[in-house]
mmCIF file of C-alpha atoms in Angstrom:
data_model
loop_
_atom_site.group_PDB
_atom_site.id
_atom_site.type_symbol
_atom_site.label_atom_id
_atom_site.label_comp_id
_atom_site.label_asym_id
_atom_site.label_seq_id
_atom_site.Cartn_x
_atom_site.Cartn_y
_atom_site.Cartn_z
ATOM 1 C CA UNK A 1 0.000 0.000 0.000
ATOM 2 C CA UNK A 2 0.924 3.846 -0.612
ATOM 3 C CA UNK A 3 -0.053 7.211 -1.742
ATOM 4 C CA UNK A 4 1.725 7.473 -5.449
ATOM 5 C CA UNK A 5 2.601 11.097 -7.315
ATOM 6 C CA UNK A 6 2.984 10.639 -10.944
ATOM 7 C CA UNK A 7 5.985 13.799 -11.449
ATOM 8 C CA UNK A 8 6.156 12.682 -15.753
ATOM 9 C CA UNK A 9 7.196 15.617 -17.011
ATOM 10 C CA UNK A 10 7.666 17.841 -13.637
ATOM 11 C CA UNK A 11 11.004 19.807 -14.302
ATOM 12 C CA UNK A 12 13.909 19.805 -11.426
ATOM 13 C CA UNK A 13 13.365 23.729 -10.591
ATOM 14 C CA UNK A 14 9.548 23.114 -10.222
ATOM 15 C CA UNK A 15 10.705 20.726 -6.741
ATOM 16 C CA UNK A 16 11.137 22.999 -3.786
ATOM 17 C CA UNK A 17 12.046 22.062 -0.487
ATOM 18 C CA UNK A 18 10.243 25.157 2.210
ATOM 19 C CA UNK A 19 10.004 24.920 5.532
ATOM 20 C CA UNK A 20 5.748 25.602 6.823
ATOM 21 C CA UNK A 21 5.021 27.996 9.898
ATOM 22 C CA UNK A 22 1.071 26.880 9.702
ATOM 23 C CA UNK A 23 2.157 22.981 9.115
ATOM 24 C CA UNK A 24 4.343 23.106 12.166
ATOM 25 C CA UNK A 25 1.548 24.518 13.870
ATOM 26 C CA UNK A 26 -0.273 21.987 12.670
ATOM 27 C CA UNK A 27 2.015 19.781 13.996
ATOM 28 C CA UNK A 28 2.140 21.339 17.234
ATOM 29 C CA UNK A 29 -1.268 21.145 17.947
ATOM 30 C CA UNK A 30 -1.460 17.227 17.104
ATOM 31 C CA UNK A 31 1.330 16.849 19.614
ATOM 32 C CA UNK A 32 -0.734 18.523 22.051
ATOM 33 C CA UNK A 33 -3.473 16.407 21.742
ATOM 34 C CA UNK A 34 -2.233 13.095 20.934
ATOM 35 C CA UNK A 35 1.188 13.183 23.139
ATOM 36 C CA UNK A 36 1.151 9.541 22.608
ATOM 37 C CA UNK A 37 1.695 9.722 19.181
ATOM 38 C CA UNK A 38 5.125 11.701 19.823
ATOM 39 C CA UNK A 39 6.903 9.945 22.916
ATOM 40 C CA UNK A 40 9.894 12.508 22.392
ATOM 41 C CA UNK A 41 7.434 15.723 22.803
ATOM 42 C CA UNK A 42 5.191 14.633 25.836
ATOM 43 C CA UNK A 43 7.249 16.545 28.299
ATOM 44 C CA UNK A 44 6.609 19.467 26.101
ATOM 45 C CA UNK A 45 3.272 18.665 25.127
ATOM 46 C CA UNK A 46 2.479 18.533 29.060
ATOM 47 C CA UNK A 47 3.827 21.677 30.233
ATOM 48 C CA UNK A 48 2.302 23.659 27.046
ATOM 49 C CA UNK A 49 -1.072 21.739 27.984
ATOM 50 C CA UNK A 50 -1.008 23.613 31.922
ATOM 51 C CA UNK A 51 0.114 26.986 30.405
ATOM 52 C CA UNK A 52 -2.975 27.238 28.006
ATOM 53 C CA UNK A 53 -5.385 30.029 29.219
ATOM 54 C CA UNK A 54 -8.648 28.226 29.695
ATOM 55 C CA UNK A 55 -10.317 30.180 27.060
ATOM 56 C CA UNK A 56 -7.932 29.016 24.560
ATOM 57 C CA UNK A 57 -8.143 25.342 25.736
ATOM 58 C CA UNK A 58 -11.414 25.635 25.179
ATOM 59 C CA UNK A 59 -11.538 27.267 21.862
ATOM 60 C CA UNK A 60 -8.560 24.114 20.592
ATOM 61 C CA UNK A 61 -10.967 21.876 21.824
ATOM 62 C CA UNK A 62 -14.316 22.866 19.299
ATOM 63 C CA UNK A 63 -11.774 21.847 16.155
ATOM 64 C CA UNK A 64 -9.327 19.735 17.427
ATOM 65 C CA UNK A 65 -10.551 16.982 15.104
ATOM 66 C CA UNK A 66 -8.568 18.910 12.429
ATOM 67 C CA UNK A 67 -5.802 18.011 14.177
ATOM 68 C CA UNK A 68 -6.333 15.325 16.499
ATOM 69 C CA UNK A 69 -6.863 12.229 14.541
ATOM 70 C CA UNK A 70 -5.341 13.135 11.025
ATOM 71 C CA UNK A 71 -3.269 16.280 9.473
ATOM 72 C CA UNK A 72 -6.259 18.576 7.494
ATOM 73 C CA UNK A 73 -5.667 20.688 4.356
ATOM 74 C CA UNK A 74 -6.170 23.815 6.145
ATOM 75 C CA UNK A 75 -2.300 23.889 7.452
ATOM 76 C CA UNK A 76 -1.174 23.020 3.726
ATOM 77 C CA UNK A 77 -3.207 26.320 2.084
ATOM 78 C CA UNK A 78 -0.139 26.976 -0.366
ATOM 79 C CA UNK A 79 -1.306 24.060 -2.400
ATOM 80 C CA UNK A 80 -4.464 25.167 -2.760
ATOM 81 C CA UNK A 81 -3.220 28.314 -4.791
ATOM 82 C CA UNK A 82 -4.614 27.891 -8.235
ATOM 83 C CA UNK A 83 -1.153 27.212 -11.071
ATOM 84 C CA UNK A 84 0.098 24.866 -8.594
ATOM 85 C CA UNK A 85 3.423 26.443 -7.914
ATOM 86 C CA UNK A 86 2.921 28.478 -5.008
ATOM 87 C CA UNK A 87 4.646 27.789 -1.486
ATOM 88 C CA UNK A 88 4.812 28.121 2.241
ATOM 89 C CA UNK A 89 5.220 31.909 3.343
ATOM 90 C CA UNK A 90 7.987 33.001 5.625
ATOM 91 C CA UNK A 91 5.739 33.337 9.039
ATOM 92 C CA UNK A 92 2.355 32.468 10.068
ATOM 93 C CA UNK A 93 0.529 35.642 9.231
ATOM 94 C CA UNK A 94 2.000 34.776 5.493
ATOM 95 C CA UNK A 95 0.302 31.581 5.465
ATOM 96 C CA UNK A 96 -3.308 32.471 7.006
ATOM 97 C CA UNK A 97 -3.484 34.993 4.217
ATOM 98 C CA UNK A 98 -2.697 32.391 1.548
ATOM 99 C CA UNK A 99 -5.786 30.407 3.657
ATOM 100 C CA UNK A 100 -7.985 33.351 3.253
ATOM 101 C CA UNK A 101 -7.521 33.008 -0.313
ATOM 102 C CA UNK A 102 -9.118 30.291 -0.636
ATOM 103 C CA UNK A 103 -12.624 30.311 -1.429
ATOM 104 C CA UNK A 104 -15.692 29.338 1.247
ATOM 105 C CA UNK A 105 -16.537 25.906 -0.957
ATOM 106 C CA UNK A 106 -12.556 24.829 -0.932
ATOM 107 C CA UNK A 107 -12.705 26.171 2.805
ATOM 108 C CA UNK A 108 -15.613 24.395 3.823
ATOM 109 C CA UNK A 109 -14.042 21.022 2.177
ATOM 110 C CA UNK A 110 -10.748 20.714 3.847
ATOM 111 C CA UNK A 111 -12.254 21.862 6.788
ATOM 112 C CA UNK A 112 -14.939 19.223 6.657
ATOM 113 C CA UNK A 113 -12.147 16.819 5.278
ATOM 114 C CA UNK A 114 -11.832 14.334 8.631
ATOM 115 C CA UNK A 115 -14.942 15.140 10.125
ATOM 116 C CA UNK A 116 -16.862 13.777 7.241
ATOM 117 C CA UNK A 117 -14.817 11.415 5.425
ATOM 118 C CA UNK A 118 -14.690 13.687 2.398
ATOM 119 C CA UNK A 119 -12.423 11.481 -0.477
ATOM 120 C CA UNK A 120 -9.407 12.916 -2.791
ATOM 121 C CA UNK A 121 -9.859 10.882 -5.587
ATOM 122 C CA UNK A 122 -12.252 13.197 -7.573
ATOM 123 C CA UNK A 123 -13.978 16.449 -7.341
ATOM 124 C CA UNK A 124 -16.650 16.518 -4.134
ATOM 125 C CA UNK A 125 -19.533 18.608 -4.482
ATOM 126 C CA UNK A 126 -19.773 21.547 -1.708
ATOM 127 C CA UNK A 127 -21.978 21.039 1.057
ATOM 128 C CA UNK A 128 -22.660 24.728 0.765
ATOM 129 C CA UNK A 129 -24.197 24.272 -3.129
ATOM 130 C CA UNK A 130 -25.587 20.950 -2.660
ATOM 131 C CA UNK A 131 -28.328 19.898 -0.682
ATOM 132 C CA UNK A 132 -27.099 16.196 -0.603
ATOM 133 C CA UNK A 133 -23.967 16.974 0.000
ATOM 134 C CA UNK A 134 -25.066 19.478 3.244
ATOM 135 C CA UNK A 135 -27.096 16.413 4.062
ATOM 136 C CA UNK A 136 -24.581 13.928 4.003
ATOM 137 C CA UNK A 137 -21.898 15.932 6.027
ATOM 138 C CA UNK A 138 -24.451 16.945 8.716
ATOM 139 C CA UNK A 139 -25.265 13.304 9.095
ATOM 140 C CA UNK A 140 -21.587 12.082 9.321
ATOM 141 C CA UNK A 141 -20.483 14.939 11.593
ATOM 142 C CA UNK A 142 -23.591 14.099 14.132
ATOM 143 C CA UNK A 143 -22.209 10.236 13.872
ATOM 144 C CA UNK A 144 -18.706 11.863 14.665
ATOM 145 C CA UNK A 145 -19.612 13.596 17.639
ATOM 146 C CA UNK A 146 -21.727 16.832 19.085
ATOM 147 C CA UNK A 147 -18.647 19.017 18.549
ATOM 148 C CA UNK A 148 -18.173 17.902 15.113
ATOM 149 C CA UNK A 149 -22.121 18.458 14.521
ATOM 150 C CA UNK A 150 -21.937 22.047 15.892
ATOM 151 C CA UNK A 151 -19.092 23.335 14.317
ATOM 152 C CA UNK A 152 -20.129 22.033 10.647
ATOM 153 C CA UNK A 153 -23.416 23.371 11.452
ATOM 154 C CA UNK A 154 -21.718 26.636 12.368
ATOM 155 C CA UNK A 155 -19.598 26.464 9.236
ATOM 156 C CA UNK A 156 -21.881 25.542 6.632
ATOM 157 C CA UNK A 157 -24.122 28.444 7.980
ATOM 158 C CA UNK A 158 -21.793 31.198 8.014
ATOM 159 C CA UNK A 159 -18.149 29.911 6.479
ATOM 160 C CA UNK A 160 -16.802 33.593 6.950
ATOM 161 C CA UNK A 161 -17.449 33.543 10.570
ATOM 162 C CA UNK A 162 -15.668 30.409 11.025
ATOM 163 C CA UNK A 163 -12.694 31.692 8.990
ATOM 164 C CA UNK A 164 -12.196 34.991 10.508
ATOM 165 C CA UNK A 165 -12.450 32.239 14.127
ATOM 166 C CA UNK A 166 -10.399 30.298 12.635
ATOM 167 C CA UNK A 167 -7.294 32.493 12.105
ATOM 168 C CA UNK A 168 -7.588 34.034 15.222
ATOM 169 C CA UNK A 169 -7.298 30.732 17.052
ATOM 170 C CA UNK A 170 -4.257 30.249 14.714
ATOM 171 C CA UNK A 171 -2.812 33.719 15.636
ATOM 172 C CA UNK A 172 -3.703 33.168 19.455
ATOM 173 C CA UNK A 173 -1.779 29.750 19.703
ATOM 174 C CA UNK A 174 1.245 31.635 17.778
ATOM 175 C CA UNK A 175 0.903 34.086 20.851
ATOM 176 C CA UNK A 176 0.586 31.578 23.632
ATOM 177 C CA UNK A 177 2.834 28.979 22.557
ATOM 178 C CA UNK A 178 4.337 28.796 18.816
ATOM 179 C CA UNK A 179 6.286 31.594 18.347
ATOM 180 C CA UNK A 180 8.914 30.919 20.573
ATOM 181 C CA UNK A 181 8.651 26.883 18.951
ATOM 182 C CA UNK A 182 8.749 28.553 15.445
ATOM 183 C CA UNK A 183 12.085 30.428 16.884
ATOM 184 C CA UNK A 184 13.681 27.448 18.240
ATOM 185 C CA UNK A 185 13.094 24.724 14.893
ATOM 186 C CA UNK A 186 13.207 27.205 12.230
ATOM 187 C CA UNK A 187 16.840 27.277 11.816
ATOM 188 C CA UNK A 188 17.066 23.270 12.005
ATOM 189 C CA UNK A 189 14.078 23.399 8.892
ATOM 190 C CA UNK A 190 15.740 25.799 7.394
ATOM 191 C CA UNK A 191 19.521 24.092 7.545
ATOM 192 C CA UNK A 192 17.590 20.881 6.309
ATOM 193 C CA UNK A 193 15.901 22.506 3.162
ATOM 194 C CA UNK A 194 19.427 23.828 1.825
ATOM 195 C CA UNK A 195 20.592 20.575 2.574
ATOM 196 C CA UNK A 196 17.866 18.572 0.815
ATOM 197 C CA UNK A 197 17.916 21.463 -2.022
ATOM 198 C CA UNK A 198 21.534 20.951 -2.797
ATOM 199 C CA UNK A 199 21.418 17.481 -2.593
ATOM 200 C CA UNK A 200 18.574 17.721 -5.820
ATOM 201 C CA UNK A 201 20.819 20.303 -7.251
ATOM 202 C CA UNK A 202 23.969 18.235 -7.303
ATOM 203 C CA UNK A 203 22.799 14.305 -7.095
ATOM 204 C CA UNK A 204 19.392 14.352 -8.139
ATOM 205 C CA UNK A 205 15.785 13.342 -7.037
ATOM 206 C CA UNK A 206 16.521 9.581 -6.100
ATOM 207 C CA UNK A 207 18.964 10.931 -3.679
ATOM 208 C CA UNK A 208 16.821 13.958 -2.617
ATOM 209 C CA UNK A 209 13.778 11.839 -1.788
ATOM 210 C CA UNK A 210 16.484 9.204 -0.202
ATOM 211 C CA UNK A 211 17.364 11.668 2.397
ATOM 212 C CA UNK A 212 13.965 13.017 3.002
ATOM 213 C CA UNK A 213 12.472 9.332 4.132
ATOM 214 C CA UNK A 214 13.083 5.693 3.952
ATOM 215 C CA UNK A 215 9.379 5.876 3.053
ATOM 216 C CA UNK A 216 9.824 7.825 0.006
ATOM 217 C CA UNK A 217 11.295 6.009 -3.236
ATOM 218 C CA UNK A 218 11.562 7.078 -6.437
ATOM 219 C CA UNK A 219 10.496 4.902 -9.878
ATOM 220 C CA UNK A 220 12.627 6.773 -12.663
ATOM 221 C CA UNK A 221 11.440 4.337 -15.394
ATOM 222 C CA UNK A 222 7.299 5.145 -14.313
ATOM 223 C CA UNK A 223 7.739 8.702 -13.042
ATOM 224 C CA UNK A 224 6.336 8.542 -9.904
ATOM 225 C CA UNK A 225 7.301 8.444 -6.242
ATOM 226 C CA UNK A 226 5.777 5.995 -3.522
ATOM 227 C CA UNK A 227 5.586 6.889 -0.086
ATOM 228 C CA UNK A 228 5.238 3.798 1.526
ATOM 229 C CA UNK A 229 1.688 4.209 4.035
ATOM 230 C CA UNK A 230 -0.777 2.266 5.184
ATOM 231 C CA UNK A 231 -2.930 4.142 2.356
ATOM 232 C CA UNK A 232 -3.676 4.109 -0.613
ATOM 233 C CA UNK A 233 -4.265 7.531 -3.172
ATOM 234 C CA UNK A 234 -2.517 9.281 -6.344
ATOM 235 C CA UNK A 235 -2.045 12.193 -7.339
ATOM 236 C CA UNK A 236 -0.200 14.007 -10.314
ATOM 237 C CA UNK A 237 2.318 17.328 -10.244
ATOM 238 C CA UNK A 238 0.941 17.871 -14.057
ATOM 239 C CA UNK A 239 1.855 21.266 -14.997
ATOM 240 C CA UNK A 240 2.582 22.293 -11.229
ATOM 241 C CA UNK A 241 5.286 21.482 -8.986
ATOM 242 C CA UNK A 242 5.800 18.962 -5.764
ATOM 243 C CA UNK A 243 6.468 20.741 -2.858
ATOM 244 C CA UNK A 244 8.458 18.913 0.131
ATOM 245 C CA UNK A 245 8.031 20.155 3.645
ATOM 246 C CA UNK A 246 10.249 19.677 6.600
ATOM 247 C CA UNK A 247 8.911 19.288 9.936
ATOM 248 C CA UNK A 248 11.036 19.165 13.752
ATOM 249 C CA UNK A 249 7.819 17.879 15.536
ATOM 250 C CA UNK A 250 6.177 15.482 13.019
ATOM 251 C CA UNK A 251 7.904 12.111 13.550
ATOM 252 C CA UNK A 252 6.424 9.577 12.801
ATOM 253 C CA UNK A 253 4.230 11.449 10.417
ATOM 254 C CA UNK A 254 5.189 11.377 6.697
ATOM 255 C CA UNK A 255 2.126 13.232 5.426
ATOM 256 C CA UNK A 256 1.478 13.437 1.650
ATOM 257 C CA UNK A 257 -1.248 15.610 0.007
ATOM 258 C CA UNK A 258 -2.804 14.048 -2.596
ATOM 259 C CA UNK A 259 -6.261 16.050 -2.756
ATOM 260 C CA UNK A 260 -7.932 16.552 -6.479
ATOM 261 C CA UNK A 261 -6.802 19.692 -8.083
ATOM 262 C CA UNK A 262 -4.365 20.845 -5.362
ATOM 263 C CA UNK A 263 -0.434 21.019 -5.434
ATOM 264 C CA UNK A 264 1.237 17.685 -4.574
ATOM 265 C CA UNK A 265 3.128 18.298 -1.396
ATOM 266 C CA UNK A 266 4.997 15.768 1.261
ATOM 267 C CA UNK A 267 5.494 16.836 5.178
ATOM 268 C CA UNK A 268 8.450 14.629 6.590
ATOM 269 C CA UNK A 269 10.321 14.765 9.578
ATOM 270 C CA UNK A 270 14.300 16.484 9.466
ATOM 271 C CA UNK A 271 16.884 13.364 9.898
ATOM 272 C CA UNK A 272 17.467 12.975 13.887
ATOM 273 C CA UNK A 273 14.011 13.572 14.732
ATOM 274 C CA UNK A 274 12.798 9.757 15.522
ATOM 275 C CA UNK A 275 14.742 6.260 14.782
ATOM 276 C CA UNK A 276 14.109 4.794 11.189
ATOM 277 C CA UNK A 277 11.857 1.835 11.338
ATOM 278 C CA UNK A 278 11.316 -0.894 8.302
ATOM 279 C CA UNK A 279 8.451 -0.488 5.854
ATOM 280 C CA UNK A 280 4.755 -0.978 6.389
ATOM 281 C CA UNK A 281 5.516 -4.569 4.257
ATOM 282 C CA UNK A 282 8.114 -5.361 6.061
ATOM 283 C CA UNK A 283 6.225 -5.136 9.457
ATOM 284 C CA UNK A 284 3.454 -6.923 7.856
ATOM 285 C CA UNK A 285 6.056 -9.438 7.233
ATOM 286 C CA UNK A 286 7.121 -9.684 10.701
ATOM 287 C CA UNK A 287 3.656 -10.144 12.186
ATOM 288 C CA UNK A 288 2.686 -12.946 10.032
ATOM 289 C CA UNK A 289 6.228 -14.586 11.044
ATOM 290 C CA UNK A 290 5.502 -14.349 14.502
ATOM 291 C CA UNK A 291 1.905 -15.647 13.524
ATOM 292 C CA UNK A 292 2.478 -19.381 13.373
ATOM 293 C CA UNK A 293 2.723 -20.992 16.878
ATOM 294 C CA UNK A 294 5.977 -23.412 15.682
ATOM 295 C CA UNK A 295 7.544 -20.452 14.544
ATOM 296 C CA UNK A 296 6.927 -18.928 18.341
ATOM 297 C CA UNK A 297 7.771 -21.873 19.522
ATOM 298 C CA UNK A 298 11.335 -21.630 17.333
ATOM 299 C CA UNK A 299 11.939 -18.113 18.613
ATOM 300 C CA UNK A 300 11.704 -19.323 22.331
ATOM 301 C CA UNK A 301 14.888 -21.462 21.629
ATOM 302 C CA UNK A 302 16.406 -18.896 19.481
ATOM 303 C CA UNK A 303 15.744 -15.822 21.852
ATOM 304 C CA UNK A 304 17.917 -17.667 24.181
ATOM 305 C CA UNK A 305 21.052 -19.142 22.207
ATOM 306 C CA UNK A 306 22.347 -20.165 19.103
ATOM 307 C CA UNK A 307 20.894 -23.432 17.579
ATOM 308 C CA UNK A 308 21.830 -25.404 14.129
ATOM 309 C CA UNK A 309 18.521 -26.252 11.989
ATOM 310 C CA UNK A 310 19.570 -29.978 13.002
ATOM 311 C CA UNK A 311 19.104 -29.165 16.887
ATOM 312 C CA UNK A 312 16.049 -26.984 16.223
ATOM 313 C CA UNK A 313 14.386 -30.286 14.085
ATOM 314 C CA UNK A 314 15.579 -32.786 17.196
ATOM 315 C CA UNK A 315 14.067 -30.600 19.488
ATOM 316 C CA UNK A 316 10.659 -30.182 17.855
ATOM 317 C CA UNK A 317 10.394 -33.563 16.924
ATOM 318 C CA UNK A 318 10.590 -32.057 12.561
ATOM 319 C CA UNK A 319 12.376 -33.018 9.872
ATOM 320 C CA UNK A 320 15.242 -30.185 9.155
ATOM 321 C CA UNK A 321 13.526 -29.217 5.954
ATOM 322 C CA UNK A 322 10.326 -28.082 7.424
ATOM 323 C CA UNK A 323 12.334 -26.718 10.382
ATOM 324 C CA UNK A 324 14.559 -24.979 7.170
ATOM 325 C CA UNK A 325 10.974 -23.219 5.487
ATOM 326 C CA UNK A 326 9.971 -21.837 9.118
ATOM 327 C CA UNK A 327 13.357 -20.698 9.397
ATOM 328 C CA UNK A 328 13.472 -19.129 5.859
ATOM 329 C CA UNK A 329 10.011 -17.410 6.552
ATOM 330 C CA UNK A 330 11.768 -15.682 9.961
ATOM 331 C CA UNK A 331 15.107 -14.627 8.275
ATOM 332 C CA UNK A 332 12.837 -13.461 5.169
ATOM 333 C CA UNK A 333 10.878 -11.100 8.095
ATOM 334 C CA UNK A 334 14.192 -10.198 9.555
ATOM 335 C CA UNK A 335 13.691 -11.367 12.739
ATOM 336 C CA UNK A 336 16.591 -14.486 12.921
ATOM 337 C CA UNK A 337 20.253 -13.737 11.743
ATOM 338 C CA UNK A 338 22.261 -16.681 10.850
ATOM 339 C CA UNK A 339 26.314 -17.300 11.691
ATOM 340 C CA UNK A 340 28.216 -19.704 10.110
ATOM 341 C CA UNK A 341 30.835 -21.939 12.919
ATOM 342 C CA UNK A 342 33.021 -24.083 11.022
ATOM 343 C CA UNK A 343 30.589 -26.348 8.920
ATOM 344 C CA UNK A 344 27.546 -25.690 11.254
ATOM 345 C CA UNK A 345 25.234 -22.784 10.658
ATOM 346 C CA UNK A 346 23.735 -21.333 13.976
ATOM 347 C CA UNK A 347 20.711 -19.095 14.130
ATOM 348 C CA UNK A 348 19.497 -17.129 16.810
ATOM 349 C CA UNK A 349 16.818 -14.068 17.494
ATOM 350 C CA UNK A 350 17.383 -10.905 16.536
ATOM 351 C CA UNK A 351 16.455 -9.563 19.786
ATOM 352 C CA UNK A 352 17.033 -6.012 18.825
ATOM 353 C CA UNK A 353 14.254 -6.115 15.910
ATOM 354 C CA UNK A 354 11.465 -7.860 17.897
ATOM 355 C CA UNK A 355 11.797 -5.446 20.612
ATOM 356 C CA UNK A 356 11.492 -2.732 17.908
ATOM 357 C CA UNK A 357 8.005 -4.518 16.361
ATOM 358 C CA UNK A 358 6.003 -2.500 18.637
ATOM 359 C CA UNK A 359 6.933 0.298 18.320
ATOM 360 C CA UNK A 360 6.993 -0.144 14.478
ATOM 361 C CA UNK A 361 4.081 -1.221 14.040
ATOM 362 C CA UNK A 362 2.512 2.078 15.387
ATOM 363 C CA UNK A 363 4.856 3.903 13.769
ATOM 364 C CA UNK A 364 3.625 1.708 10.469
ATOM 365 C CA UNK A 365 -0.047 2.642 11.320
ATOM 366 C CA UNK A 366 0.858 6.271 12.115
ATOM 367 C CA UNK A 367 2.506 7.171 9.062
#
């Protein structure tokens, strides 16, 4: 599975590598309500949490579904820009204004995006047009939740209102809490978008995208980079441009935009931010491994020493070549390593990687 952008014809100086006030904020705020999501930043995410003016909390808490269980359009605005080439502004107040140029219909569709389900793959009607369309999201937001039913209510009545609410909750967290974030992980974004932009200047896209993610690959001979998610969309750069976005607080996040008619755009996380974990297949792999019980049986003996396939066969009462397909199926998954002693060959657990499995499967999921 994974979100594909076709790039077929998408020229070198059309790829720009910007660092996002409004998606770090974005980024912020999902911290702040989902610290478990981001072991690193729940010291920070706890402290900010008690320094919030109640009024504030409050106010995070009527549209923290934009936040909370996904990543929504509205901190991505720049794509939105018809001629798909525009990109993140400098500061905050930069980026709400390329927001406000959105209109209310592409408005009201981001910001229904996760309350209602709203898909990518084609061109939705608005809700504020369309009387099936109103319909529909007022009946999925109520299913969501009263808070999600109140505040599409609110903005399909008045999408101004919400807008002009909108920013100044934006502006207000800047005040309480981002600005001095934005001053302390600008200059890292900043120092990693020269470094990925030189690295595309002087070694290309393959190596480019290499460095941004071991979830982002490159297909020369289709045009089109994979990010490797437990999704599945596509999206084209067609006569725009792909836009990649670093992010300090994101990890494990690799977020791609892939919405109909906006500006393809990836949000990854600057090297150093989390550990690297193995691919959503490769954790699949891992899990079905670990699935069979004479394989779990296996990894009892092999968690605690060294054992030929002979041994491993006596002990289980097995012939050595069913012994050698469980085996194969384990060391496939990554999860045995095998050392050769003379003319024996000894496997054992890779303790380090099932420890990890956890871990990477949420991080798999998460992505």
């Amino acid at each position: 599975m994974s979100v594909i952008i076709d790039i077929t014809g998408l020229p070198p100086e059309r790829i720009c590598v910007v660092p996002s006030p409004l998606a770090e904020l974005g980024m912020a705020l999902h911290a702040l309500s989902e610290p478990g999501h981001h072991p690193g930043l729940r010291g920070w995410a706890t402290s900010a949490a008690a320094r919030l003016r109640p009024d504030l909390a409050d106010r995070l808490c009527e549209a923290d579904f934009l936040w909370r269980s996904a990543f929504s359009d509205v901190f991505t605005p720049f794509a939105g820009i018809p001629g798909g080439r525009a990109v993140p502004g400098a500061t905050l107040a930069e980026e709400l204004d390329l927001l406000d140029k959105l209109t209310d219909d592409e408005f009201v569709l981001i910001a229904l995006e996760f309350t209602c389900q709203t898909g990518h793959d084609g061109q939705a009607p608005s809700p504020l047009h369309d009387a099936a369309a109103r319909q529909r999201a007022l009946e999925l937001a109520a299913a969501r939740g009263a808070v999600q039913e109140r505040f599409t209510r609110r903005l399909l009545q008045d999408p101004p209102v919400v807008r002009a609410w909108f920013r100044q909750l934006m502006e207000d967290c800047e005040e309480a809490f981002f600005a001095d974030i934005w001053e302390r992980v600008r200059p890292q974004l900043a120092a990693d978008a020269r470094h990925k932009t030189e690295l595309l200047r002087r070694k290309g896209l393959p190596e480019a995208l290499a460095a941004v993610s071991p979830a982002v690959s490159l297909d020369d001979e289709a045009a089109v980079i994979s990010v490797d998610k437990l999704a599945v969309g596509r999206t084209a750069t067609g006569d725009g441009g792909l836009v990649l976005v670093p992010t300090s607080l994101g990890w494990p996040h690799v977020m791609v935009l892939h919405r109909y008619g906006w500006q393809p755009a990836v949000i990854y996380p600057v090297s150093g931010s989390g550990p690297q974990a193995p691919s959503v297949e490769q954790v699949g792999l891992r899990l079905e491994a670990l699935a069979h019980p004479v394989r779990m049986q296996l990894c009892r003996h092999l968690a605690r020493a060294p054992y030929t396939t002979s041994e491993l066969a006596d002990a289980h009462g097995m012939t050595a070549p069913e012994i050698s397909r469980h085996l194969s199926v384990l060391k496939k998954a990554g999860l045995i390593t095998t050392r050769r002693r003379g003319r024996y060959a000894q496997h054992q657990l890779e303790l380090s990687a099932v420890v990890r499995l956890g871990s990477d499967f949420i991080e798999g999921v998460l992505r």
